Coordinates of C-alpha atoms in Angstrom, one line a residue:
M1 CA 0.0 0.0 0.0
K2 CA 2.8 2.4 0.9
M3 CA 4.5 1.6 -2.5
V4 CA 1.3 2.5 -4.4
S5 CA 1.0 5.8 -2.4
R6 CA 4.6 6.7 -3.2
R7 CA 4.0 6.1 -6.9
L8 CA 0.8 8.1 -7.0
F9 CA 2.6 11.0 -5.2
A10 CA 5.5 10.9 -7.6
F11 CA 3.2 10.8 -10.6
S12 CA 1.1 13.8 -9.2
A13 CA 4.3 15.8 -8.6
A14 CA 5.6 15.2 -12.1
L15 CA 2.3 16.1 -13.7
T16 CA 2.1 19.4 -11.6
S17 CA 5.6 20.3 -12.6
S18 CA 4.9 19.6 -16.3
M19 CA 1.8 21.8 -16.2
A20 CA 3.5 24.6 -14.5
G21 CA 6.2 24.6 -17.2
C22 CA 3.6 24.8 -20.0
S23 CA 1.8 27.8 -18.4
Q24 CA 4.9 30.0 -18.7
E25 CA 5.1 29.7 -22.6
T26 CA 3.2 31.7 -25.2
T27 CA 0.1 29.7 -26.0
E28 CA -1.8 29.7 -29.3
S29 CA -5.0 27.7 -29.4
P30 CA -7.8 27.3 -32.0
Q31 CA -10.3 29.9 -33.1
P32 CA -12.0 32.3 -30.7
D33 CA -15.8 32.2 -30.3
Q34 CA -18.0 33.1 -33.3
A35 CA -19.4 36.3 -31.7
F36 CA -15.9 37.8 -31.4
T37 CA -15.0 36.8 -35.0
M38 CA -18.2 38.3 -36.4
K39 CA -17.5 41.6 -34.5
A40 CA -13.9 41.6 -35.6
E41 CA -14.9 41.2 -39.3
Q42 CA -17.3 44.1 -39.0
L43 CA -14.6 46.3 -37.4
A44 CA -12.0 45.5 -40.0
D45 CA -14.6 46.2 -42.7
Q46 CA -15.4 49.5 -41.1
L47 CA -11.8 50.5 -40.7
Q48 CA -11.2 49.7 -44.4
S49 CA -14.3 51.5 -45.6
D50 CA -13.7 54.7 -43.6
L51 CA -10.1 54.9 -44.5
Q52 CA -10.8 54.3 -48.2
A53 CA -13.4 57.0 -48.1
E54 CA -10.9 59.5 -46.6
L55 CA -8.2 58.5 -49.1
S56 CA -10.5 58.6 -52.1
S57 CA -11.6 62.1 -51.2
A58 CA -8.0 63.3 -50.6
L59 CA -6.8 61.8 -53.9
A60 CA -9.6 63.5 -55.8
I61 CA -8.9 66.9 -54.3
T62 CA -5.2 67.0 -53.7
G63 CA -3.7 64.0 -55.5
P64 CA -1.3 61.4 -54.0
V65 CA 0.9 64.0 -52.2
G66 CA -2.0 65.4 -50.2
A67 CA -3.3 61.9 -49.5
I68 CA -0.1 60.9 -47.7
G69 CA -0.9 63.4 -44.9
V70 CA -4.5 62.3 -44.7
C71 CA -3.5 58.7 -44.3
Q72 CA -1.0 59.7 -41.6
S73 CA -3.6 61.4 -39.5
A74 CA -6.8 59.6 -40.5
A75 CA -5.8 56.0 -40.1
P76 CA -4.9 56.0 -36.4
T77 CA -7.8 58.3 -35.6
I78 CA -10.3 56.0 -37.3
A79 CA -8.8 52.9 -35.5
D80 CA -8.8 54.7 -32.1
N81 CA -12.5 55.6 -32.5
L82 CA -13.4 52.1 -33.5
S83 CA -11.5 50.8 -30.5
A84 CA -13.2 53.1 -28.1
Q85 CA -16.7 52.3 -29.5
S86 CA -16.2 48.5 -29.5
G87 CA -14.1 47.9 -26.4
L88 CA -11.7 45.9 -28.6
E89 CA -8.2 46.9 -29.9
V90 CA -8.4 47.8 -33.6
S91 CA -5.3 48.6 -35.7
R92 CA -3.3 48.0 -38.8
I93 CA 0.1 46.2 -38.8
A94 CA 2.8 45.6 -41.4
S95 CA 6.3 44.1 -41.6
Q96 CA 7.3 46.7 -44.2
N97 CA 5.6 49.6 -42.5
R98 CA 5.4 53.3 -43.2
N99 CA 4.5 54.2 -39.6
P100 CA 6.8 52.4 -37.1
D101 CA 3.8 52.3 -34.7
N102 CA 2.3 49.7 -36.9
S103 CA 5.1 47.1 -36.3
I104 CA 4.4 43.5 -35.6
E105 CA 4.6 42.3 -32.1
P106 CA 6.6 39.0 -31.6
E107 CA 3.6 36.9 -30.6
L108 CA 1.8 37.9 -33.8
A109 CA 4.7 37.2 -36.2
S110 CA 3.7 33.6 -37.0
L111 CA 0.2 34.6 -37.9
Y112 CA 1.4 37.4 -40.1
A113 CA 3.9 35.0 -41.8
K114 CA 0.9 32.8 -42.8
L115 CA -0.8 35.8 -44.4
E116 CA 2.4 36.7 -46.2
A117 CA 2.6 33.2 -47.6
Q118 CA -1.0 33.4 -48.9
P119 CA -2.7 36.8 -48.7
L120 CA -5.5 35.9 -51.0
D121 CA -7.7 32.8 -51.4
G122 CA -10.0 32.8 -54.4
G123 CA -9.4 36.5 -54.8
K124 CA -10.5 37.3 -51.2
P125 CA -8.2 38.5 -48.4
V126 CA -7.3 35.7 -46.0
A127 CA -8.3 36.0 -42.4
I128 CA -6.9 34.1 -39.4
H129 CA -8.5 34.0 -35.9
R130 CA -6.8 32.5 -32.9
Q131 CA -6.6 32.6 -29.1
I132 CA -3.1 33.8 -28.1
D133 CA -2.1 34.0 -24.4
G134 CA -5.8 34.3 -23.4
R135 CA -6.6 37.0 -26.0
S136 CA -8.9 36.6 -29.0
V137 CA -7.0 37.7 -32.1
Y138 CA -8.4 38.4 -35.6
M139 CA -6.0 39.2 -38.4
R140 CA -7.0 39.9 -42.1
A141 CA -4.7 40.4 -45.0
I142 CA -4.5 43.8 -46.8
P143 CA -3.4 42.8 -50.3
M144 CA -1.7 45.4 -52.5
R145 CA -4.1 46.8 -55.1
E146 CA -3.1 48.7 -58.2
R147 CA -5.6 51.5 -57.5
P148 CA -5.3 53.6 -55.5
C149 CA -2.5 51.9 -53.5
A150 CA 0.2 51.8 -56.2
A151 CA 0.6 55.6 -56.3
C152 CA 2.1 55.6 -52.8
H153 CA 3.2 52.0 -52.3
G154 CA 3.9 50.5 -55.7
T155 CA 7.1 49.8 -57.6
E156 CA 7.1 53.1 -59.6
V157 CA 6.3 55.9 -57.2
A158 CA 6.5 59.4 -58.8
P159 CA 9.5 61.5 -57.5
K160 CA 7.2 64.2 -56.0
V161 CA 5.3 61.5 -54.1
R162 CA 8.5 59.7 -53.0
D163 CA 9.9 63.1 -51.7
A164 CA 6.7 63.8 -49.7
I165 CA 6.8 60.3 -48.2
Q166 CA 10.4 60.7 -47.1
A167 CA 9.6 64.1 -45.6
Q168 CA 6.8 62.7 -43.4
Y169 CA 8.2 59.2 -42.9
P170 CA 12.0 59.3 -43.0
S171 CA 12.2 55.5 -42.2
D172 CA 9.6 54.5 -44.7
R173 CA 9.7 50.8 -45.8
A174 CA 6.4 50.6 -47.5
T175 CA 7.1 51.0 -51.3
G176 CA 8.0 48.4 -54.0
F177 CA 4.8 46.3 -53.6
K178 CA 3.3 44.5 -56.6
S179 CA -0.4 43.7 -57.0
G180 CA -1.3 40.8 -54.8
D181 CA 1.6 41.2 -52.3
L182 CA 0.7 41.5 -48.7
R183 CA 0.7 45.2 -47.9
G184 CA -0.2 44.7 -44.3
A185 CA -3.0 43.4 -42.1
F186 CA -6.0 44.6 -40.1
L187 CA -5.8 43.5 -36.5
V188 CA -8.6 43.2 -34.0
R189 CA -8.1 41.7 -30.5
T190 CA -9.5 41.7 -27.0
I191 CA -7.9 44.1 -24.5
K192 CA -5.3 42.7 -22.1
R193 CA -6.8 42.1 -18.7
S194 CA -4.4 44.5 -17.0
E195 CA -5.5 47.2 -19.5
A196 CA -9.2 46.4 -19.1
E197 CA -9.2 46.6 -15.3

């Protein structure tokens, strides 16, 4: 009887130790619940729609040079407003970014790499949703389009536009894209617990 008790104790201790080790790693698990995913899709659609409206208006009135300033101020404002209204974190991210605030956090790198490998599926932007470290995460590809994106992000950016980009974004990395390349991604995720409390 004592032998059985010792074996059970040893097994229990080993299991507890193993589980403790797992809890300290970054964990990625399957898709979040459907309600979050539906809300995230709506927010990504809204961010895209609102930003396109601002850019289209600026392009029509001032051309690509003027649109650079609109994108610089409008994109973060729209994302911040959607975040405040929804209680979720809404943003855009990119590995070759124009605004360094849109860099990719290490825990999101593997998801972004999947979008880079295949930004489109049947002509539609690919979306990925996961649970990462207890947070629901939705990421959707922003594929490069010829119009209106190429004027500021393409392989042949006009000298005047390039100069304006350099003036506002000295560390710009967001040109040279071809149609269908991954330009960036929309990101929607739940707020960290410490931030929400």
